[in-house]
């Protein structure tokens, strides 16, 4: 399948996320933006994204701050979907991976026909591990790209990293910039969702990005 067809298939499901953090006195503190991909989970509909999109490490205490709410926006729909930290009954809508890996999800409680139609057209998780050199495409909303349309970057699988506590990652030559992390990494040959694009490792000249493997670990 050609890359333009892959992008057309997946871009409706990739969302722009903006999370707002507030101080204890309920005054606005700061915002964090990123990308995520819509999926149906066993306990509802949600957005799979990066942990660092929905939480922020505090420089003084080293603890993690979580936003009061995040807004989720899809292409072709002006509606903002609000995801609050927890429901009135105390059920958490923002769920991060329990280990040190950079995976998280947002549960959307106000699902509607637009989201239902997206899920009907949804692609699938990759069923095989790609070989080195296979082509991938990263979809998301980087801060240096358009905020009204998807930005796509292309690359290959460069290597694979194993970690006991921090998750397993594909290393890729595709560009992942602040903002499109959390989006979708698609294996071009199979047109399937490979994992969650995340931070880059910067070398002396170039940088290599990571893709969190096991995209269904939060299902």
Tab-separated table of N, CA and C in Angstrom, residues 9-161:
chain	number	residue	atom	x	y	z
A	9	UNK	N	-6.059	6.570	5.579
A	9	UNK	CA	-6.761	5.581	6.397
A	9	UNK	C	-6.725	5.948	7.876
A	10	UNK	N	-5.567	6.416	8.349
A	10	UNK	CA	-5.368	6.566	9.783
A	10	UNK	C	-5.576	7.976	10.324
A	11	UNK	N	-5.433	8.995	9.483
A	11	UNK	CA	-5.443	10.349	10.044
A	11	UNK	C	-6.760	10.755	10.706
A	12	UNK	N	-7.934	10.238	10.283
A	12	UNK	CA	-9.151	10.632	11.008
A	12	UNK	C	-9.156	10.202	12.473
A	13	UNK	N	-8.406	9.152	12.804
A	13	UNK	CA	-8.405	8.624	14.174
A	13	UNK	C	-7.347	9.259	15.066
A	14	UNK	N	-6.479	10.078	14.484
A	14	UNK	CA	-5.408	10.709	15.265
A	14	UNK	C	-5.892	12.073	15.752
A	15	UNK	N	-5.841	12.271	17.050
A	15	UNK	CA	-6.427	13.461	17.675
A	15	UNK	C	-5.355	14.412	18.192
A	16	UNK	N	-5.739	15.681	18.260
A	16	UNK	CA	-4.916	16.701	18.916
A	16	UNK	C	-5.374	16.809	20.366
A	17	UNK	N	-4.431	16.719	21.300
A	17	UNK	CA	-4.739	16.738	22.731
A	17	UNK	C	-4.121	17.973	23.373
A	18	UNK	N	-4.889	18.648	24.201
A	18	UNK	CA	-4.381	19.775	24.984
A	18	UNK	C	-4.837	19.589	26.423
A	19	UNK	N	-3.875	19.514	27.338
A	19	UNK	CA	-4.176	19.290	28.751
A	19	UNK	C	-3.859	20.542	29.561
A	20	UNK	N	-4.796	20.961	30.402
A	20	UNK	CA	-4.648	22.169	31.209
A	20	UNK	C	-4.410	21.805	32.669
A	21	UNK	N	-3.347	22.376	33.215
A	21	UNK	CA	-2.970	22.152	34.609
A	21	UNK	C	-3.295	23.403	35.420
A	22	UNK	N	-3.783	23.189	36.654
A	22	UNK	CA	-4.144	24.300	37.526
A	22	UNK	C	-3.426	24.174	38.866
A	23	UNK	N	-3.207	25.320	39.506
A	23	UNK	CA	-2.608	25.343	40.834
A	23	UNK	C	-3.630	24.912	41.887
A	24	UNK	N	-3.153	24.721	43.115
A	24	UNK	CA	-4.046	24.303	44.197
A	24	UNK	C	-5.127	25.331	44.478
A	25	UNK	N	-4.836	26.613	44.191
A	25	UNK	CA	-5.852	27.648	44.409
A	25	UNK	C	-6.765	27.805	43.195
A	26	UNK	N	-6.693	26.832	42.260
A	26	UNK	CA	-7.542	26.751	41.072
A	26	UNK	C	-7.228	27.812	40.025
A	27	UNK	N	-6.078	28.465	40.144
A	27	UNK	CA	-5.640	29.372	39.087
A	27	UNK	C	-4.893	28.572	38.027
A	28	UNK	N	-4.966	29.048	36.790
A	28	UNK	CA	-4.333	28.346	35.674
A	28	UNK	C	-2.816	28.324	35.844
A	29	UNK	N	-2.198	27.177	35.578
A	29	UNK	CA	-0.745	27.041	35.705
A	29	UNK	C	-0.074	26.945	34.335
A	30	UNK	N	-0.389	25.916	33.556
A	30	UNK	CA	0.225	25.749	32.238
A	30	UNK	C	-0.546	24.688	31.464
A	31	UNK	N	-0.199	24.536	30.187
A	31	UNK	CA	-0.820	23.533	29.326
A	31	UNK	C	0.248	22.648	28.705
A	32	UNK	N	-0.139	21.449	28.343
A	32	UNK	CA	0.727	20.504	27.643
A	32	UNK	C	-0.061	19.968	26.454
A	33	UNK	N	0.568	19.942	25.279
A	33	UNK	CA	-0.123	19.481	24.075
A	33	UNK	C	0.568	18.251	23.507
A	34	UNK	N	-0.196	17.453	22.802
A	34	UNK	CA	0.353	16.259	22.181
A	34	UNK	C	-0.661	15.647	21.237
A	35	UNK	N	-0.429	14.411	20.875
A	35	UNK	CA	-1.299	13.702	19.946
A	35	UNK	C	-1.713	12.370	20.558
A	36	UNK	N	-2.713	11.748	19.981
A	36	UNK	CA	-3.162	10.444	20.449
A	36	UNK	C	-4.002	9.773	19.380
A	37	UNK	N	-4.273	8.488	19.558
A	37	UNK	CA	-5.022	7.712	18.573
A	37	UNK	C	-6.238	7.070	19.221
A	38	UNK	N	-7.372	7.184	18.560
A	38	UNK	CA	-8.636	6.647	19.067
A	38	UNK	C	-8.661	5.124	18.964
A	39	UNK	N	-9.087	4.475	20.057
A	39	UNK	CA	-9.284	3.028	20.060
A	39	UNK	C	-10.462	2.678	20.958
A	40	UNK	N	-11.045	1.525	20.704
A	40	UNK	CA	-12.043	0.978	21.602
A	40	UNK	C	-11.356	0.048	22.586
A	41	UNK	N	-11.496	0.324	23.885
A	41	UNK	CA	-10.896	-0.496	24.923
A	41	UNK	C	-11.967	-1.360	25.579
A	42	UNK	N	-11.546	-2.275	26.416
A	42	UNK	CA	-12.498	-3.171	27.068
A	42	UNK	C	-13.444	-2.420	28.001
A	43	UNK	N	-13.016	-1.256	28.501
A	43	UNK	CA	-13.859	-0.498	29.427
A	43	UNK	C	-14.349	0.816	28.833
A	44	UNK	N	-14.315	0.937	27.505
A	44	UNK	CA	-14.844	2.146	26.881
A	44	UNK	C	-13.998	2.621	25.718
A	45	UNK	N	-14.349	3.795	25.218
A	45	UNK	CA	-13.643	4.405	24.094
A	45	UNK	C	-12.600	5.367	24.643
A	46	UNK	N	-11.427	5.361	24.044
A	46	UNK	CA	-10.395	6.236	24.570
A	46	UNK	C	-9.323	6.583	23.567
A	47	UNK	N	-8.390	7.403	24.026
A	47	UNK	CA	-7.261	7.866	23.236
A	47	UNK	C	-5.988	7.272	23.814
A	48	UNK	N	-5.240	6.571	23.004
A	48	UNK	CA	-3.946	6.043	23.423
A	48	UNK	C	-2.881	7.088	23.125
A	49	UNK	N	-2.058	7.420	24.117
A	49	UNK	CA	-1.105	8.512	23.971
A	49	UNK	C	0.112	8.253	24.855
A	50	UNK	N	0.922	9.284	25.052
A	50	UNK	CA	2.097	9.188	25.917
A	50	UNK	C	1.767	9.612	27.344
A	51	UNK	N	2.458	9.010	28.287
A	51	UNK	CA	2.307	9.408	29.684
A	51	UNK	C	2.734	10.860	29.884
A	52	UNK	N	3.790	11.274	29.165
A	52	UNK	CA	4.279	12.639	29.391
A	52	UNK	C	3.345	13.703	28.825
A	53	UNK	N	2.346	13.289	28.015
A	53	UNK	CA	1.351	14.244	27.522
A	53	UNK	C	0.334	14.566	28.615
A	54	UNK	N	-0.019	13.563	29.433
A	54	UNK	CA	-1.062	13.765	30.443
A	54	UNK	C	-0.498	13.915	31.854
A	55	UNK	N	0.806	14.033	31.992
A	55	UNK	CA	1.399	14.278	33.309
A	55	UNK	C	2.685	15.065	33.121
A	56	UNK	N	3.079	15.758	34.157
A	56	UNK	CA	4.262	16.612	34.083
A	56	UNK	C	5.079	16.436	35.348
A	57	UNK	N	6.375	16.161	35.180
A	57	UNK	CA	7.236	16.000	36.350
A	57	UNK	C	7.568	17.361	36.941
A	58	UNK	N	7.369	17.485	38.248
A	58	UNK	CA	7.621	18.748	38.931
A	58	UNK	C	9.105	18.877	39.250
A	59	UNK	N	9.738	20.003	38.889
A	59	UNK	CA	11.190	20.140	39.042
A	59	UNK	C	11.670	20.136	40.487
A	60	UNK	N	10.863	20.637	41.420
A	60	UNK	CA	11.314	20.756	42.804
A	60	UNK	C	11.127	19.460	43.585
A	61	UNK	N	9.966	18.837	43.436
A	61	UNK	CA	9.666	17.643	44.226
A	61	UNK	C	9.949	16.345	43.484
A	62	UNK	N	10.002	16.414	42.149
A	62	UNK	CA	10.182	15.205	41.368
A	62	UNK	C	8.905	14.417	41.180
A	63	UNK	N	7.810	14.888	41.792
A	63	UNK	CA	6.526	14.215	41.654
A	63	UNK	C	5.868	14.523	40.318
A	64	UNK	N	4.743	13.863	40.060
A	64	UNK	CA	4.026	14.057	38.808
A	64	UNK	C	2.762	14.873	39.041
A	65	UNK	N	2.589	15.908	38.235
A	65	UNK	CA	1.354	16.684	38.248
A	65	UNK	C	0.444	16.157	37.154
A	66	UNK	N	-0.846	16.066	37.442
A	66	UNK	CA	-1.813	15.629	36.439
A	66	UNK	C	-2.772	16.768	36.141
A	67	UNK	N	-3.248	16.869	34.904
A	67	UNK	CA	-4.129	17.982	34.540
A	67	UNK	C	-5.525	17.824	35.129
A	68	UNK	N	-6.207	18.946	35.292
A	68	UNK	CA	-7.602	18.897	35.713
A	68	UNK	C	-8.466	18.315	34.591
A	69	UNK	N	-8.125	18.677	33.360
A	69	UNK	CA	-8.849	18.128	32.215
A	69	UNK	C	-8.003	18.258	30.957
A	70	UNK	N	-8.353	17.468	29.958
A	70	UNK	CA	-7.751	17.561	28.633
A	70	UNK	C	-8.872	17.703	27.613
A	71	UNK	N	-8.589	18.394	26.522
A	71	UNK	CA	-9.531	18.442	25.408
A	71	UNK	C	-8.958	17.637	24.247
A	72	UNK	N	-9.848	16.970	23.530
A	72	UNK	CA	-9.479	16.109	22.411
A	72	UNK	C	-10.225	16.594	21.177
A	73	UNK	N	-9.496	16.780	20.080
A	73	UNK	CA	-10.123	17.267	18.850
A	73	UNK	C	-9.678	16.414	17.665
A	74	UNK	N	-10.647	16.061	16.803
A	74	UNK	CA	-10.385	15.260	15.613
A	74	UNK	C	-10.547	16.109	14.356
A	75	UNK	N	-9.866	15.701	13.288
A	75	UNK	CA	-10.049	16.346	11.994
A	75	UNK	C	-11.496	16.202	11.535
A	76	UNK	N	-12.014	17.245	10.909
A	76	UNK	CA	-13.357	17.177	10.360
A	76	UNK	C	-14.460	17.327	11.385
A	77	UNK	N	-14.103	17.708	12.609
A	77	UNK	CA	-15.105	17.870	13.656
A	77	UNK	C	-14.674	19.029	14.552
A	78	UNK	N	-15.497	20.044	14.647
A	78	UNK	CA	-15.155	21.220	15.454
A	78	UNK	C	-15.371	20.991	16.948
A	79	UNK	N	-16.013	19.890	17.298
A	79	UNK	CA	-16.329	19.625	18.703
A	79	UNK	C	-15.072	19.317	19.503
A	80	UNK	N	-15.012	19.851	20.714
A	80	UNK	CA	-13.965	19.498	21.665
A	80	UNK	C	-14.529	18.480	22.649
A	81	UNK	N	-13.857	17.349	22.777
A	81	UNK	CA	-14.250	16.332	23.747
A	81	UNK	C	-13.448	16.565	25.030
A	82	UNK	N	-14.152	16.802	26.125
A	82	UNK	CA	-13.491	17.070	27.400
A	82	UNK	C	-13.305	15.767	28.173
A	83	UNK	N	-12.078	15.561	28.634
A	83	UNK	CA	-11.762	14.407	29.475
A	83	UNK	C	-11.275	14.947	30.814
A	84	UNK	N	-12.098	14.791	31.848
A	84	UNK	CA	-11.727	15.262	33.172
A	84	UNK	C	-10.926	14.185	33.903
A	85	UNK	N	-10.137	14.616	34.868
A	85	UNK	CA	-9.230	13.698	35.554
A	85	UNK	C	-9.965	12.474	36.088
A	86	UNK	N	-11.144	12.682	36.655
A	86	UNK	CA	-11.950	11.565	37.135
A	86	UNK	C	-13.425	11.952	37.087
A	87	UNK	N	-14.273	10.947	37.124
A	87	UNK	CA	-15.710	11.194	37.104
A	87	UNK	C	-16.172	11.623	38.492
A	88	UNK	N	-17.430	12.048	38.587
A	88	UNK	CA	-17.972	12.456	39.885
A	88	UNK	C	-18.021	11.294	40.869
A	89	UNK	N	-18.027	10.070	40.350
A	89	UNK	CA	-18.040	8.891	41.230
A	89	UNK	C	-16.630	8.393	41.546
A	90	UNK	N	-15.610	9.132	41.053
A	90	UNK	CA	-14.234	8.797	41.400
A	90	UNK	C	-13.525	7.871	40.437
A	91	UNK	N	-14.152	7.539	39.301
A	91	UNK	CA	-13.506	6.677	38.305
A	91	UNK	C	-12.521	7.514	37.489
A	92	UNK	N	-11.279	7.048	37.390
A	92	UNK	CA	-10.252	7.817	36.693
A	92	UNK	C	-10.424	7.722	35.180
A	93	UNK	N	-10.386	8.881	34.518
A	93	UNK	CA	-10.455	8.942	33.062
A	93	UNK	C	-9.075	9.046	32.431
A	94	UNK	N	-8.053	9.325	33.244
A	94	UNK	CA	-6.676	9.426	32.767
A	94	UNK	C	-5.881	8.302	33.405
A	95	UNK	N	-5.404	7.394	32.580
A	95	UNK	CA	-4.762	6.189	33.092
A	95	UNK	C	-3.388	6.030	32.454
A	96	UNK	N	-2.365	5.962	33.288
A	96	UNK	CA	-0.994	5.819	32.810
A	96	UNK	C	-0.493	4.413	33.091
A	97	UNK	N	0.436	3.957	32.262
A	97	UNK	CA	1.040	2.644	32.469
A	97	UNK	C	1.686	2.592	33.847
A	98	UNK	N	1.564	1.452	34.514
A	98	UNK	CA	2.063	1.331	35.874
A	98	UNK	C	3.573	1.253	35.971
A	99	UNK	N	4.249	0.897	34.870
A	99	UNK	CA	5.708	0.816	34.909
A	99	UNK	C	6.303	2.143	34.443
A	100	UNK	N	7.567	2.129	34.042
A	100	UNK	CA	8.237	3.358	33.632
A	100	UNK	C	8.061	3.660	32.146
A	101	UNK	N	7.280	2.865	31.442
A	101	UNK	CA	7.068	3.114	30.018
A	101	UNK	C	6.208	4.358	29.820
A	102	UNK	N	6.244	4.897	28.616
A	102	UNK	CA	5.623	6.196	28.333
A	102	UNK	C	4.237	6.039	27.718
A	103	UNK	N	3.470	5.071	28.183
A	103	UNK	CA	2.135	4.845	27.645
A	103	UNK	C	1.047	5.347	28.574
A	104	UNK	N	-0.053	5.820	27.990
A	104	UNK	CA	-1.194	6.295	28.775
A	104	UNK	C	-2.428	6.300	27.886
A	105	UNK	N	-3.566	6.523	28.498
A	105	UNK	CA	-4.794	6.659	27.724
A	105	UNK	C	-5.766	7.594	28.425
A	106	UNK	N	-6.632	8.195	27.619
A	106	UNK	CA	-7.715	9.045	28.094
A	106	UNK	C	-9.029	8.368	27.732
A	107	UNK	N	-9.937	8.232	28.687
A	107	UNK	CA	-11.236	7.623	28.425
A	107	UNK	C	-12.251	8.718	28.097
A	108	UNK	N	-12.896	8.598	26.947
A	108	UNK	CA	-13.909	9.565	26.522
A	108	UNK	C	-15.281	9.049	26.938
A	109	UNK	N	-15.920	9.749	27.849
A	109	UNK	CA	-17.223	9.316	28.358
A	109	UNK	C	-18.379	9.806	27.495
A	110	UNK	N	-18.134	10.824	26.658
A	110	UNK	CA	-19.215	11.407	25.858
A	110	UNK	C	-19.140	10.939	24.405
A	111	UNK	N	-19.037	9.648	24.200
A	111	UNK	CA	-18.970	9.104	22.848
A	111	UNK	C	-20.253	9.429	22.079
A	112	UNK	N	-20.113	9.667	20.768
A	112	UNK	CA	-21.261	10.038	19.946
A	112	UNK	C	-21.152	9.361	18.582
A	113	UNK	N	-22.017	9.749	17.649
A	113	UNK	CA	-22.031	9.118	16.330
A	113	UNK	C	-20.732	9.347	15.568
A	114	UNK	N	-20.125	10.520	15.747
A	114	UNK	CA	-18.868	10.799	15.055
A	114	UNK	C	-17.798	9.792	15.474
A	115	UNK	N	-17.649	9.578	16.765
A	115	UNK	CA	-16.657	8.626	17.262
A	115	UNK	C	-17.034	7.203	16.874
A	116	UNK	N	-18.319	6.884	16.937
A	116	UNK	CA	-18.766	5.541	16.554
A	116	UNK	C	-18.410	5.246	15.099
A	117	UNK	N	-18.573	6.230	14.216
A	117	UNK	CA	-18.230	6.040	12.806
A	117	UNK	C	-16.726	5.882	12.610
A	118	UNK	N	-15.936	6.621	13.390
A	118	UNK	CA	-14.483	6.464	13.311
A	118	UNK	C	-14.067	5.050	13.698
A	119	UNK	N	-14.681	4.520	14.740
A	119	UNK	CA	-14.333	3.173	15.198
A	119	UNK	C	-14.701	2.117	14.163
A	120	UNK	N	-15.769	2.349	13.402
A	120	UNK	CA	-16.161	1.404	12.358
A	120	UNK	C	-15.114	1.331	11.248
A	121	UNK	N	-14.399	2.446	11.030
A	121	UNK	CA	-13.389	2.509	9.980
A	121	UNK	C	-11.984	2.258	10.519
A	122	UNK	N	-11.904	1.913	11.799
A	122	UNK	CA	-10.621	1.809	12.481
A	122	UNK	C	-9.743	0.701	11.914
A	123	UNK	N	-8.444	0.968	11.885
A	123	UNK	CA	-7.485	-0.055	11.497
A	123	UNK	C	-7.213	-0.995	12.664
A	124	UNK	N	-6.121	-1.726	12.600
A	124	UNK	CA	-5.856	-2.747	13.606
A	124	UNK	C	-4.402	-2.689	14.059
A	125	UNK	N	-4.151	-3.320	15.205
A	125	UNK	CA	-2.790	-3.432	15.708
A	125	UNK	C	-1.978	-4.371	14.821
A	126	UNK	N	-0.691	-4.097	14.708
A	126	UNK	CA	0.185	-4.989	13.940
A	126	UNK	C	0.286	-6.346	14.645
A	127	UNK	N	0.258	-7.401	13.857
A	127	UNK	CA	0.297	-8.753	14.410
A	127	UNK	C	1.683	-9.381	14.338
A	128	UNK	N	2.618	-8.669	13.748
A	128	UNK	CA	3.977	-9.204	13.650
A	128	UNK	C	4.987	-8.118	13.978
A	129	UNK	N	6.170	-8.542	14.352
A	129	UNK	CA	7.251	-7.607	14.619
A	129	UNK	C	7.938	-7.265	13.302
A	130	UNK	N	8.070	-5.987	12.967
A	130	UNK	CA	8.695	-5.616	11.695
A	130	UNK	C	10.194	-5.897	11.685
A	131	UNK	N	10.722	-6.042	10.505
A	131	UNK	CA	12.154	-6.252	10.335
A	131	UNK	C	12.873	-4.910	10.252
A	132	UNK	N	14.165	-4.920	10.527
A	132	UNK	CA	14.956	-3.703	10.377
A	132	UNK	C	14.869	-3.222	8.931
A	133	UNK	N	14.692	-1.930	8.761
A	133	UNK	CA	14.631	-1.349	7.431
A	133	UNK	C	13.232	-1.190	6.877
A	134	UNK	N	12.219	-1.776	7.541
A	134	UNK	CA	10.851	-1.613	7.042
A	134	UNK	C	10.378	-0.176	7.240
A	135	UNK	N	9.544	0.282	6.320
A	135	UNK	CA	9.082	1.669	6.325
A	135	UNK	C	7.926	1.871	7.298
A	136	UNK	N	7.966	3.012	7.979
A	136	UNK	CA	6.867	3.416	8.851
A	136	UNK	C	6.534	4.875	8.567
A	137	UNK	N	5.362	5.300	9.032
A	137	UNK	CA	4.985	6.707	8.959
A	137	UNK	C	4.441	7.115	10.328
A	138	UNK	N	4.834	8.304	10.779
A	138	UNK	CA	4.386	8.857	12.055
A	138	UNK	C	3.355	9.944	11.776
A	139	UNK	N	2.202	9.867	12.450
A	139	UNK	CA	1.136	10.848	12.278
A	139	UNK	C	0.883	11.572	13.596
A	140	UNK	N	0.754	12.894	13.532
A	140	UNK	CA	0.489	13.653	14.743
A	140	UNK	C	0.439	15.141	14.474
A	141	UNK	N	0.495	15.905	15.557
A	141	UNK	CA	0.380	17.361	15.491
A	141	UNK	C	1.591	18.005	16.171
A	142	UNK	N	2.747	18.020	15.519
A	142	UNK	CA	3.927	18.638	16.134
A	142	UNK	C	3.771	20.148	16.239
A	143	UNK	N	4.494	20.738	17.181
A	143	UNK	CA	4.379	22.182	17.392
A	143	UNK	C	4.891	22.981	16.200
A	144	UNK	N	5.758	22.378	15.373
A	144	UNK	CA	6.274	23.098	14.209
A	144	UNK	C	5.461	22.798	12.952
A	145	UNK	N	4.412	21.984	13.078
A	145	UNK	CA	3.571	21.656	11.931
A	145	UNK	C	2.218	22.342	12.030
A	146	UNK	N	1.287	21.893	11.214
A	146	UNK	CA	-0.053	22.468	11.183
A	146	UNK	C	-0.864	22.010	12.390
A	147	UNK	N	-1.671	22.915	12.934
A	147	UNK	CA	-2.597	22.561	14.004
A	147	UNK	C	-3.979	22.235	13.449
A	148	UNK	N	-4.157	22.387	12.140
A	148	UNK	CA	-5.457	22.128	11.527
A	148	UNK	C	-5.440	20.896	10.633
A	149	UNK	N	-4.291	20.270	10.477
A	149	UNK	CA	-4.201	19.051	9.686
A	149	UNK	C	-3.049	18.207	10.221
A	150	UNK	N	-3.096	16.939	9.905
A	150	UNK	CA	-2.069	15.997	10.341
A	150	UNK	C	-0.726	16.329	9.694
A	151	UNK	N	0.347	16.133	10.450
A	151	UNK	CA	1.690	16.157	9.889
A	151	UNK	C	2.212	14.722	9.855
A	152	UNK	N	2.756	14.322	8.720
A	152	UNK	CA	3.274	12.964	8.551
A	152	UNK	C	4.779	13.012	8.324
A	153	UNK	N	5.510	12.138	9.009
A	153	UNK	CA	6.941	11.983	8.768
A	153	UNK	C	7.222	10.513	8.495
A	154	UNK	N	8.175	10.265	7.625
A	154	UNK	CA	8.462	8.906	7.171
A	154	UNK	C	9.846	8.474	7.637
A	155	UNK	N	10.009	7.184	7.886
A	155	UNK	CA	11.313	6.657	8.274
A	155	UNK	C	11.315	5.142	8.193
A	156	UNK	N	12.327	4.542	8.794
A	156	UNK	CA	12.439	3.088	8.818
A	156	UNK	C	12.644	2.616	10.253
A	157	UNK	N	12.471	1.316	10.467
A	157	UNK	CA	12.826	0.707	11.745
A	157	UNK	C	14.343	0.573	11.782
A	158	UNK	N	14.966	1.247	12.752
A	158	UNK	CA	16.430	1.285	12.821
A	158	UNK	C	17.002	0.259	13.788
A	159	UNK	N	16.308	0.025	14.896
A	159	UNK	CA	16.761	-0.965	15.870
A	159	UNK	C	15.637	-1.233	16.853
A	160	UNK	N	15.936	-2.015	17.889
A	160	UNK	CA	14.931	-2.386	18.876
A	160	UNK	C	15.574	-2.354	20.250
A	161	UNK	N	14.882	-1.762	21.231
A	161	UNK	CA	15.398	-1.664	22.593
A	161	UNK	C	14.515	-2.458	23.547
